[in-house]
PDB file of C-alpha atoms in Angstrom:
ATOM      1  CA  UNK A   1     -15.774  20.775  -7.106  1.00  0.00           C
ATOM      2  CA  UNK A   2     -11.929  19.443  -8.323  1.00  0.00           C
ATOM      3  CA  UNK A   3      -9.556  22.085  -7.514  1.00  0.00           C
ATOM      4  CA  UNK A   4      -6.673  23.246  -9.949  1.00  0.00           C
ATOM      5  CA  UNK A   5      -3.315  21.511  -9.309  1.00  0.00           C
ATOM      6  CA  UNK A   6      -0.649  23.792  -8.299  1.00  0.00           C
ATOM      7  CA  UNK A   7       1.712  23.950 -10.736  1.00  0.00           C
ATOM      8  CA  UNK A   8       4.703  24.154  -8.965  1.00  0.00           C
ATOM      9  CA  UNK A   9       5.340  24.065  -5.079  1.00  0.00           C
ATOM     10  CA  UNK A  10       4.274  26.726  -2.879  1.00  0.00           C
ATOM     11  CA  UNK A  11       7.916  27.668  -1.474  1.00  0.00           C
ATOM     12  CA  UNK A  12      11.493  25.650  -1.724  1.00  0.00           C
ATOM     13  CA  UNK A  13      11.011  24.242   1.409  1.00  0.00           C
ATOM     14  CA  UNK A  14       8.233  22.494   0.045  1.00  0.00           C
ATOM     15  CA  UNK A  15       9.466  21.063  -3.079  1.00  0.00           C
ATOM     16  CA  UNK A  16      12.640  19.961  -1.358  1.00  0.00           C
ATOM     17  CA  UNK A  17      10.623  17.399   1.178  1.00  0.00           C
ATOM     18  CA  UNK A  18       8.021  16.521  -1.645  1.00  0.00           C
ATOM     19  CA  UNK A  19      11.522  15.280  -4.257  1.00  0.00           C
ATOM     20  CA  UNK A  20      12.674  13.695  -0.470  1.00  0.00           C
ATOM     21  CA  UNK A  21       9.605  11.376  -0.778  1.00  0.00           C
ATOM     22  CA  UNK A  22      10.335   7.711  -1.893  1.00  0.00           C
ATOM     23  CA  UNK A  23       8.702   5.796  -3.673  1.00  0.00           C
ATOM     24  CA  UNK A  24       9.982   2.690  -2.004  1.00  0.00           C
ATOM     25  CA  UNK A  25      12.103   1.363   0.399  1.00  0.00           C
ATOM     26  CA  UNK A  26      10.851   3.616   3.154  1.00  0.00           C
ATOM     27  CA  UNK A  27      11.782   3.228   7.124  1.00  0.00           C
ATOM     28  CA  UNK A  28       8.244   1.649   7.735  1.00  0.00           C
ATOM     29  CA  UNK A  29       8.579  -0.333   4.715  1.00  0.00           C
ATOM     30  CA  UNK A  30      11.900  -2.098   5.291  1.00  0.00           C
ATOM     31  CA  UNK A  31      11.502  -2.547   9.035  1.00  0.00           C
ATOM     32  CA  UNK A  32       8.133  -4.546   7.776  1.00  0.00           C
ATOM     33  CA  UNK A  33       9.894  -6.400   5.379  1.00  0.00           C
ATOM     34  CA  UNK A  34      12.653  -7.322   7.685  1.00  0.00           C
ATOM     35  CA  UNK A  35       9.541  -8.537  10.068  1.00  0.00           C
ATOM     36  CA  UNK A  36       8.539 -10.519   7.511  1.00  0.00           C
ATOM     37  CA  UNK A  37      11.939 -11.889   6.397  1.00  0.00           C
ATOM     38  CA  UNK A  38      12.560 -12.799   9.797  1.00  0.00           C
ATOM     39  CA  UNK A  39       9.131 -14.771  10.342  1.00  0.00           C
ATOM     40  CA  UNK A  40      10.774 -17.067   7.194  1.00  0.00           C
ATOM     41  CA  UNK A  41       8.455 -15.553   4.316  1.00  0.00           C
ATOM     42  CA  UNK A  42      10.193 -15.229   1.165  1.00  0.00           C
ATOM     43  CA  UNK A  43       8.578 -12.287  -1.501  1.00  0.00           C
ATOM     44  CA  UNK A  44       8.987  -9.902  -4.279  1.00  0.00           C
ATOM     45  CA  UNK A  45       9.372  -6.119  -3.920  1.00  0.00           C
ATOM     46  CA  UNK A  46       7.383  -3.604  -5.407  1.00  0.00           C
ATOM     47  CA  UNK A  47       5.686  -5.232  -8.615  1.00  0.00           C
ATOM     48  CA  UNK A  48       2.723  -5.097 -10.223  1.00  0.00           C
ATOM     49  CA  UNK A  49       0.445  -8.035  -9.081  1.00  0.00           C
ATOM     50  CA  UNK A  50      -1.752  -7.972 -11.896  1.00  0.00           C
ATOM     51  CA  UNK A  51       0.896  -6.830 -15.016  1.00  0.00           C
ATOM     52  CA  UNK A  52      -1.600  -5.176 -17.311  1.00  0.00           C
ATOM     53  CA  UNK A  53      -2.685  -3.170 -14.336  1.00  0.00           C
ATOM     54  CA  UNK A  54      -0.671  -0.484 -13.306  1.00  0.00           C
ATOM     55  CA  UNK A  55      -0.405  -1.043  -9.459  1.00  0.00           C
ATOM     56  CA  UNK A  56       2.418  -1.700  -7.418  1.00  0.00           C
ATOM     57  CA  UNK A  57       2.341  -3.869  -4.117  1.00  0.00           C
ATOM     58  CA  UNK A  58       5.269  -2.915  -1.755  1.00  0.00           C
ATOM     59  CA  UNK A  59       5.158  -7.173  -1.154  1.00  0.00           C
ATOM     60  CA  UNK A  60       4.101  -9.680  -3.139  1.00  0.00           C
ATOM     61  CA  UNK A  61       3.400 -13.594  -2.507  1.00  0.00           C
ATOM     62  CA  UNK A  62       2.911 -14.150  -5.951  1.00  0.00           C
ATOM     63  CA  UNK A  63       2.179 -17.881  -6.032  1.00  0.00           C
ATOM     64  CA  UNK A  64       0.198 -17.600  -3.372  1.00  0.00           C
ATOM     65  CA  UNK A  65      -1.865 -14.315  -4.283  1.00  0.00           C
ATOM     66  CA  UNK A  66      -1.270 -11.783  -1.423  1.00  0.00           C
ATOM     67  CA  UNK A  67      -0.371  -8.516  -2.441  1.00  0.00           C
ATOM     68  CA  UNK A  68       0.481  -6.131   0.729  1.00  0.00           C
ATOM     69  CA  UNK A  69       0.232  -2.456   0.251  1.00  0.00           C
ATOM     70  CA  UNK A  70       1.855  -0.214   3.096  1.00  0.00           C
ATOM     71  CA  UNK A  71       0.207   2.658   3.008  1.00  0.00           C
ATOM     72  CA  UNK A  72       1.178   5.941   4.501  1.00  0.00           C
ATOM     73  CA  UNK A  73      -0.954   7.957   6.908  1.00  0.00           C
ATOM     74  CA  UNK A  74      -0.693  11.245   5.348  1.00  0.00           C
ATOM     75  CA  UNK A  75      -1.052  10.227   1.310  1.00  0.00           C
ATOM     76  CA  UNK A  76      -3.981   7.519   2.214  1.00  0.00           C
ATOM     77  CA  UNK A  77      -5.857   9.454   5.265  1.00  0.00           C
ATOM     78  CA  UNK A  78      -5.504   7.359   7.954  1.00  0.00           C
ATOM     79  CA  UNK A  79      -8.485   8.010  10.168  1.00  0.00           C
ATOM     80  CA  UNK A  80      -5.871   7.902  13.275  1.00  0.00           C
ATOM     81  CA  UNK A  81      -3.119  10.083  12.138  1.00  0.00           C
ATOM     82  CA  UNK A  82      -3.711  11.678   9.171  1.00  0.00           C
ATOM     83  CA  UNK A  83      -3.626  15.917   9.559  1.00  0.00           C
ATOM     84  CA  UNK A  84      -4.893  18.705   7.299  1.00  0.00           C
ATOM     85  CA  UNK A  85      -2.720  20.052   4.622  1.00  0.00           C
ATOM     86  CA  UNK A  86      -1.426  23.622   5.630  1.00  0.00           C
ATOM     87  CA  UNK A  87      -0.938  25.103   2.260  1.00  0.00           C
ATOM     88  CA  UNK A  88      -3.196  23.762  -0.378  1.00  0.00           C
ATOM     89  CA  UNK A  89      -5.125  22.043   1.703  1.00  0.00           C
ATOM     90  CA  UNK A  90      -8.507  21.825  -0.925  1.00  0.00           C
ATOM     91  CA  UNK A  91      -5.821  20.517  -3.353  1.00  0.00           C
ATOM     92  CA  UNK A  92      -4.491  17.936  -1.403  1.00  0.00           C
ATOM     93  CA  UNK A  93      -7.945  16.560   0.356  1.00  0.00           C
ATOM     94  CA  UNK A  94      -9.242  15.574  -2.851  1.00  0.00           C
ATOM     95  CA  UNK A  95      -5.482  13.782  -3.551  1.00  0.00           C
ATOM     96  CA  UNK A  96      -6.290  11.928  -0.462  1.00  0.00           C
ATOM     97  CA  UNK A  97      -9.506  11.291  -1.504  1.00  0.00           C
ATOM     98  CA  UNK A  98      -8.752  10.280  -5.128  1.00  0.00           C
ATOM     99  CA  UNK A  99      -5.575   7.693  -2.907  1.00  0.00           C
ATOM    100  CA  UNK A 100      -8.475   5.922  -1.533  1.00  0.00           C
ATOM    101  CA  UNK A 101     -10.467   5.505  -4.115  1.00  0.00           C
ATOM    102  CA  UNK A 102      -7.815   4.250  -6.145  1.00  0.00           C
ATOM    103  CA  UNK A 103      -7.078   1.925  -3.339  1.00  0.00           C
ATOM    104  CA  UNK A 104     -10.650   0.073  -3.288  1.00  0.00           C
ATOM    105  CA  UNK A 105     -10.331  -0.136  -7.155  1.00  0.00           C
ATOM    106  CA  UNK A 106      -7.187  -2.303  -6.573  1.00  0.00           C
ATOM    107  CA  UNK A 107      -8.659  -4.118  -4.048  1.00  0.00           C
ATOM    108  CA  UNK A 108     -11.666  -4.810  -5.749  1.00  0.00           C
ATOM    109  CA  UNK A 109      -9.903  -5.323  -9.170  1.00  0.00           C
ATOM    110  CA  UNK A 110      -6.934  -7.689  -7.592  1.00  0.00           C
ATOM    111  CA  UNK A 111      -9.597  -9.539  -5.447  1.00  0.00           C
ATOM    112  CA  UNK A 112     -11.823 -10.296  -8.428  1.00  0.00           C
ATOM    113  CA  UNK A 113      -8.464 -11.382  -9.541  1.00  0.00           C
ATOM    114  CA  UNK A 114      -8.388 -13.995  -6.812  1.00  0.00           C
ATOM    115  CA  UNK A 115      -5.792 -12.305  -5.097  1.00  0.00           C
ATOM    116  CA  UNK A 116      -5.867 -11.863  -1.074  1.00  0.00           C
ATOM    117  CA  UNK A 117      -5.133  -7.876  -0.264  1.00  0.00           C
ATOM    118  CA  UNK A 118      -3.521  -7.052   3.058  1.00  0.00           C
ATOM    119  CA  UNK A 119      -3.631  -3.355   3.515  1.00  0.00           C
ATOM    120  CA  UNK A 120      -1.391  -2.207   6.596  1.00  0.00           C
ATOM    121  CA  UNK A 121      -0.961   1.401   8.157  1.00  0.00           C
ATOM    122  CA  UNK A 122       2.500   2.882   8.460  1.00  0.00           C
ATOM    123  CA  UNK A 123       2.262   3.540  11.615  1.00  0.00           C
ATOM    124  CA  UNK A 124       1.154   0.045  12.783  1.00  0.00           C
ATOM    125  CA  UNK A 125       3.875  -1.895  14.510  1.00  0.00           C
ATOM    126  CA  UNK A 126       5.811  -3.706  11.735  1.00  0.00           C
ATOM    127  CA  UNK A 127       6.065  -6.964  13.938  1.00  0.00           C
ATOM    128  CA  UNK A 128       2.393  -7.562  14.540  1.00  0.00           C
ATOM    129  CA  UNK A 129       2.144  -7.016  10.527  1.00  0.00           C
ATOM    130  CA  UNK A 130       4.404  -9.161   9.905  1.00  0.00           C
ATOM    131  CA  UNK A 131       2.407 -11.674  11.970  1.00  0.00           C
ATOM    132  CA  UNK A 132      -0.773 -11.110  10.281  1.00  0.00           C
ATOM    133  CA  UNK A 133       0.419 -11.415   6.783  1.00  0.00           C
ATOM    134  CA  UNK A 134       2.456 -14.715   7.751  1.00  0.00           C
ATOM    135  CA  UNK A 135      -0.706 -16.202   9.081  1.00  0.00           C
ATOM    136  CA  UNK A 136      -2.459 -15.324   5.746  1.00  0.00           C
ATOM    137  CA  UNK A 137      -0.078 -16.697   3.066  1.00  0.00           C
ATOM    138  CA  UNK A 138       0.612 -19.442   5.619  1.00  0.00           C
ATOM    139  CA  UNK A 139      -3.133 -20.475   5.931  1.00  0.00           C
ATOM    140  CA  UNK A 140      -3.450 -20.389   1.949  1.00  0.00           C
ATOM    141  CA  UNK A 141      -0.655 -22.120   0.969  1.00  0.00           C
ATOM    142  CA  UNK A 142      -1.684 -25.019   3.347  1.00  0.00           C
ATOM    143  CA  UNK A 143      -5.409 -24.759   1.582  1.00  0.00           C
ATOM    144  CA  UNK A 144      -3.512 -24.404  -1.935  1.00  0.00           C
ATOM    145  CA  UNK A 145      -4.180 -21.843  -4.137  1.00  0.00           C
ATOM    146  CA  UNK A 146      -6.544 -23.379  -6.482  1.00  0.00           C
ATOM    147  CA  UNK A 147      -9.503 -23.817  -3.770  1.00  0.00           C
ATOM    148  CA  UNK A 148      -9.561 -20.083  -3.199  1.00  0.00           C
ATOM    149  CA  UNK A 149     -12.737 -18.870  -5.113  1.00  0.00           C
ATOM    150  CA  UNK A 150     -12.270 -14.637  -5.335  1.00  0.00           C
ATOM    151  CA  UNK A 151     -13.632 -12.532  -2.224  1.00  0.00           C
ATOM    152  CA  UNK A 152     -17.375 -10.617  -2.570  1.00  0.00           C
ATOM    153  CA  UNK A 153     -16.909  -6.999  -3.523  1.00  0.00           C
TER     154      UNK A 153
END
């Protein structure tokens, strides 16, 4: 059963934090990329992997095909951290729930693709990220992108 969108927010409170979400550069997000940076990883910020597809990667390693996707507890439901909605809550379940489904169609569609996806929680310490997704592009830049044959759905 889809519930009705709310038109507008249920008090000023709430539509002043939901205009103070970003769509980028976030605390979790920089302090990764700076992790990343630091391990010597060079990248591009927030672009589409795929251009005719209309998904955005928070970092890219475009010639190697890793797209990373930092994704927040609340707006992806992070099994961990993620909490219950206190007004709206039916309405913004099924958000959650629509996030993640979204999510595995990008993963599926940018892995058919050939691309590598590295999905990484915000509340995951940015360093041992950072490790992770070095040791990835690392490991297929030294096997060269043309080997890589696209991951099973």
């Amino acid at each position: 059963m889809a519930t009705t969108r709310p038109v507008g927010a249920s008090s000023e409170g709430v539509r002043k934090s939901m205009q103070a979400n970003k769509g980028r550069d976030t605390k979790p997000e920089l302090a990764l990329r700076r992790a990343v940076h630091a391990l010597g990883l060079r990248y591009r910020v927030s672009v589409r992997p795929l251009p005719k597809i209309r998904r955005t990667a928070d970092l890219v390693f475009s010639k190697a095909k890793v797209a990373v996707f930092l994704d927040g507890c609340f707006w992806h439901g992070c099994p961990e951290h993620h909490t219950k909605a206190a007004t709206n809550a039916d309405y913004w379940a099924e958000k959650v729930v629509r996030n993640r489904e979204r999510d595995a169609q990008t993963d599926r569609t940018l892995a058919d693709s050939g691309w590598l996806v590295i999905r990484v929680w915000e509340h995951e310490d940015p360093r041992d990220a950072a490790v992770h997704i070095a040791e990835q592009v690392r490991k297929i830049r030294s096997e060269g992108v043309e080997t890589r044959t696209p991951l099973p759905s």
